[in-house]
Amino acid sequence: MNSIIDGFKQNDCRVTVYDNLFGKNLSEILEKKFDYITGYDYDAIQIKVENNLNIPAISYFSDDIRSKTSGPDWEKYLPYLEEKDNFTFYWDKVLSGYETFPNFHYLPHFVNFDIYKTSKRKPKFDIMFAGRLDTDFRLSFFEELVLKLPELHVAWYAIDRHYRDARERANYPEIIDLCYQGFIDNEKDMAKAINNSKIVFNMNSQGISSLNYRTFQTVACKKLLISDYREELALFEGNMPFYEDFSDLIFKIENYLDDNEAYTKVTEECYKIARQSHNSKDCVRYILKTVKN
């Protein structure tokens, strides 16, 4: 949501931020006059409905709108996407094709390039992964990766609950302890963490065709992202490497760490594409243009 907020500010919009975890008194905020209410998943719709607001709602989803991943009350709020003054922007191209809501638009992830940018510091880690190890496949995949590349330094970031869960289930809890670097709860620290690693690898879990937010954070920092295969890798015009299986990931990690010329070529090309098409200012400008039309 931060990149969306930043995008509105970059387009000279006056923005009032309400955080439903640590926010101000909502009733005091709603005494002001607003042109739009925007939020992640169903947050904006929920606030609009519960407070009888008569303003357009702009919702950005990077979770399945027909799943509890986008909110426990998704079935209650789903019908409101039919209303003509509610605008939905969806991150997954294939899933977007299944929907027929009147103001429904495909929009991949985007980031604020003023925050996500390259650093001159020398990376401490060779490989980074951020996210849950909540399935046996993901956990064993991660453990095996560290075991197969013992000479490399690997960082893993996740909330403490997911760390404790993974450690309890792990075949090699000492690997989990060695790699775990804590939880990152803000964009600036995430940018620092990405810049502190040479390669970030992805295991996308949401959607069908889409690339997750980490993809665009990483390429904006001019670091190498190696993704599992997704159709929307086409957004990077064949420049972003992907792995077909575990052995292929190992092969690509070793090769890109050994070949600085190839590494630089990929990161520069992916950066140019993301800078052009996935920056917060231009993508929010597209949102505003769409809503005003």
XYZ file of C-alpha atoms in Angstrom:
293
model
C 0.000 0.000 0.000
C 2.925 2.348 0.601
C 3.791 2.515 -3.098
C 0.171 3.400 -3.874
C 0.158 6.146 -1.240
C 3.481 7.447 -2.548
C 2.099 7.433 -6.083
C -0.825 9.650 -5.095
C 1.568 12.060 -3.400
C 3.834 12.075 -6.462
C 0.769 13.116 -8.474
C 0.219 16.082 -6.135
C -2.743 14.563 -4.295
C -3.340 15.441 -0.664
C -3.426 12.136 1.181
C -4.709 11.249 4.644
C -3.505 7.834 5.769
C -5.550 5.641 8.080
C -3.905 2.463 9.357
C -6.510 0.089 10.733
C -3.876 -1.420 13.037
C -2.314 1.762 14.404
C -4.522 4.462 12.931
C -6.105 7.602 14.286
C -9.744 7.879 15.234
C -11.523 7.078 11.956
C -14.614 9.141 12.751
C -12.475 12.278 13.093
C -10.815 11.593 9.736
C -14.148 11.088 7.991
C -15.309 14.538 9.069
C -13.092 15.856 6.265
C -14.164 15.933 2.634
C -12.484 13.443 0.303
C -12.641 12.853 -3.450
C -11.692 9.165 -3.169
C -11.061 6.441 -0.670
C -8.404 3.901 -1.589
C -7.129 0.755 0.059
C -5.588 -2.695 -0.250
C -7.903 -5.602 -1.007
C -11.337 -4.909 0.526
C -10.227 -2.283 3.064
C -11.575 0.738 1.154
C -14.874 -0.989 0.325
C -15.355 -2.028 3.936
C -14.785 1.487 5.288
C -17.001 2.990 2.607
C -19.882 0.603 3.289
C -19.683 0.702 7.079
C -19.598 4.495 7.132
C -22.085 5.155 4.296
C -19.560 7.181 2.311
C -20.742 8.619 -0.994
C -17.358 8.800 -2.738
C -15.625 6.531 -5.273
C -13.586 3.667 -3.815
C -10.304 2.566 -5.401
C -9.219 -0.934 -4.424
C -5.916 -2.566 -5.333
C -5.817 -6.347 -4.991
C -2.824 -8.640 -5.050
C -4.826 -11.428 -3.466
C -7.642 -13.478 -4.989
C -10.807 -11.386 -4.623
C -12.805 -14.606 -4.204
C -10.756 -15.964 -1.325
C -10.238 -15.294 2.366
C -6.700 -14.246 1.479
C -8.218 -10.873 0.522
C -10.166 -10.684 3.774
C -12.312 -12.883 6.024
C -15.490 -11.065 4.896
C -14.771 -11.183 1.153
C -18.150 -12.744 0.334
C -19.938 -9.864 2.043
C -18.035 -7.157 0.138
C -17.597 -8.850 -3.250
C -21.016 -7.638 -4.589
C -19.995 -4.006 -4.010
C -17.448 -4.334 -6.820
C -20.482 -4.185 -9.142
C -21.189 -0.569 -8.197
C -20.157 1.953 -10.824
C -18.345 4.235 -8.395
C -16.125 1.415 -7.095
C -12.934 0.826 -9.090
C -10.919 -2.370 -8.829
C -7.313 -2.839 -9.945
C -6.058 -6.424 -10.014
C -2.483 -7.670 -10.173
C -3.013 -11.008 -11.947
C -3.682 -11.033 -15.699
C -5.250 -14.490 -15.926
C -7.525 -13.936 -12.930
C -8.512 -10.535 -14.345
C -9.802 -12.261 -17.452
C -12.376 -14.174 -15.398
C -14.064 -11.055 -13.989
C -16.822 -8.924 -15.526
C -17.244 -6.141 -12.967
C -17.903 -2.750 -14.644
C -14.775 -0.959 -13.389
C -12.287 -3.800 -13.231
C -8.724 -3.290 -14.516
C -5.534 -5.318 -14.726
C -2.557 -3.550 -13.153
C 0.675 -5.378 -12.186
C 2.657 -4.351 -9.126
C 4.662 -1.135 -9.057
C 7.091 0.493 -6.627
C 8.421 3.873 -5.579
C 11.814 4.235 -7.246
C 12.767 6.966 -4.778
C 12.837 4.272 -2.088
C 13.815 1.195 -4.055
C 17.116 2.123 -5.642
C 20.592 0.712 -5.904
C 23.102 1.087 -3.101
C 26.883 1.338 -3.198
C 27.263 -0.952 -0.188
C 28.782 -4.366 -0.773
C 26.184 -7.112 -0.209
C 26.700 -9.288 2.850
C 24.544 -12.134 1.526
C 24.678 -14.087 -1.696
C 21.033 -15.168 -1.664
C 17.877 -13.771 -0.076
C 14.368 -15.106 0.332
C 11.520 -13.199 1.968
C 8.239 -14.898 2.760
C 6.632 -17.884 4.387
C 8.026 -21.385 4.544
C 4.544 -22.544 5.430
C 4.300 -25.687 3.302
C 6.468 -28.783 3.433
C 7.519 -28.147 -0.169
C 8.677 -24.574 0.479
C 10.477 -25.514 3.688
C 12.297 -28.534 2.232
C 13.140 -26.525 -0.913
C 14.767 -23.813 1.210
C 16.658 -26.251 3.449
C 17.948 -28.194 0.454
C 19.099 -24.983 -1.223
C 21.228 -24.027 1.770
C 22.636 -27.548 2.022
C 23.558 -27.638 -1.674
C 25.313 -24.269 -1.510
C 27.186 -24.405 1.810
C 29.773 -21.830 0.746
C 27.139 -19.145 0.164
C 25.522 -16.824 2.707
C 21.726 -17.029 2.701
C 19.264 -14.618 4.347
C 15.636 -15.362 5.131
C 13.115 -12.746 6.301
C 9.696 -13.512 7.783
C 7.559 -12.679 10.801
C 8.568 -14.334 14.060
C 5.554 -16.676 14.056
C 6.554 -18.085 10.673
C 10.155 -18.443 11.839
C 9.106 -20.439 14.908
C 6.741 -22.571 12.841
C 9.426 -23.344 10.239
C 12.003 -24.143 12.898
C 9.649 -26.574 14.611
C 8.915 -28.398 11.343
C 12.412 -28.251 9.870
C 14.635 -31.283 9.348
C 17.589 -28.981 9.985
C 16.510 -26.300 12.503
C 20.094 -25.073 12.687
C 19.750 -23.937 9.052
C 16.649 -21.941 9.908
C 18.480 -20.295 12.828
C 21.508 -19.530 10.675
C 19.546 -17.891 7.859
C 16.767 -16.087 9.728
C 17.342 -12.333 9.780
C 14.102 -11.163 11.377
C 11.027 -9.394 10.047
C 10.973 -6.267 7.887
C 7.953 -4.030 8.415
C 8.728 -1.017 6.237
C 9.808 -0.187 2.693
C 13.127 1.504 3.493
C 14.420 -1.465 5.465
C 13.258 -3.849 2.746
C 15.221 -1.818 0.195
C 18.292 -2.082 2.451
C 17.836 -5.845 2.824
C 17.533 -6.368 -0.938
C 20.613 -4.256 -1.547
C 22.430 -6.373 1.028
C 21.970 -9.481 -1.158
C 23.278 -10.335 -4.609
C 20.386 -12.569 -5.665
C 16.753 -12.760 -4.552
C 14.827 -15.884 -5.476
C 11.043 -16.113 -5.590
C 8.467 -18.770 -4.922
C 5.248 -17.027 -5.975
C 2.250 -18.230 -3.992
C -0.687 -15.989 -4.945
C -2.509 -15.795 -8.266
C -2.022 -17.804 -11.447
C 0.117 -15.764 -13.821
C 1.332 -12.848 -11.722
C 4.662 -11.790 -10.276
C 4.708 -10.738 -6.645
C 5.675 -7.378 -5.189
C 9.173 -8.617 -4.305
C 9.918 -8.936 -8.014
C 9.598 -5.211 -8.626
C 11.276 -4.214 -5.372
C 14.313 -6.260 -6.366
C 14.720 -5.087 -9.944
C 14.289 -1.461 -8.831
C 17.361 -1.985 -6.627
C 19.260 -3.435 -9.616
C 19.617 -6.787 -7.904
C 19.066 -10.099 -9.639
C 15.658 -11.727 -9.218
C 15.311 -15.403 -10.164
C 11.665 -16.415 -10.224
C 9.769 -19.633 -10.506
C 8.004 -19.706 -13.863
C 5.056 -17.326 -14.275
C 3.374 -16.175 -17.484
C 3.902 -12.533 -16.565
C 7.645 -12.907 -16.781
C 6.807 -11.684 -20.284
C 6.539 -8.215 -18.724
C 10.345 -8.257 -18.687
C 10.605 -9.178 -22.353
C 12.637 -12.337 -21.834
C 15.290 -10.665 -19.696
C 14.380 -12.028 -16.263
C 15.721 -15.511 -15.503
C 13.413 -18.164 -14.104
C 14.004 -21.650 -12.786
C 12.140 -24.748 -13.901
C 13.059 -26.884 -10.896
C 15.432 -27.058 -7.948
C 18.468 -28.127 -9.982
C 17.876 -25.318 -12.456
C 17.787 -22.754 -9.634
C 21.105 -24.028 -8.271
C 22.612 -23.875 -11.757
C 21.432 -20.295 -12.356
C 22.542 -19.039 -8.945
C 26.046 -20.422 -9.422
C 26.337 -19.129 -12.973
C 25.134 -15.594 -12.279
C 27.384 -15.297 -9.230
C 30.344 -16.336 -11.399
C 29.454 -14.206 -14.437
C 29.376 -10.546 -13.479
C 28.799 -9.428 -17.081
C 25.665 -11.560 -17.436
C 24.464 -10.441 -13.986
C 24.835 -6.762 -14.874
C 23.154 -7.164 -18.256
C 20.069 -8.787 -16.723
C 19.736 -6.354 -13.840
C 20.154 -3.304 -16.096
C 17.565 -4.496 -18.623
C 15.016 -5.449 -15.960
C 15.576 -2.146 -14.183
C 14.900 -0.148 -17.361
C 11.617 -1.969 -17.990
C 10.421 -1.615 -14.400
C 11.439 2.048 -14.280
C 9.441 2.709 -17.432
C 6.298 0.699 -16.690
C 6.119 -0.173 -13.004
C 6.880 3.049 -11.142
C 4.421 4.396 -8.589
C 3.984 7.856 -10.122
C 2.941 6.676 -13.591
C 0.859 3.744 -12.379
C -1.147 5.886 -9.962
C -1.541 8.466 -12.734
C -3.121 5.663 -14.773
C -5.433 4.865 -11.837
C -6.502 8.506 -11.542
C -7.071 8.834 -15.283
C -9.162 5.653 -15.278
C -11.304 6.788 -12.369
C -11.876 10.277 -13.792
C -12.983 8.852 -17.134
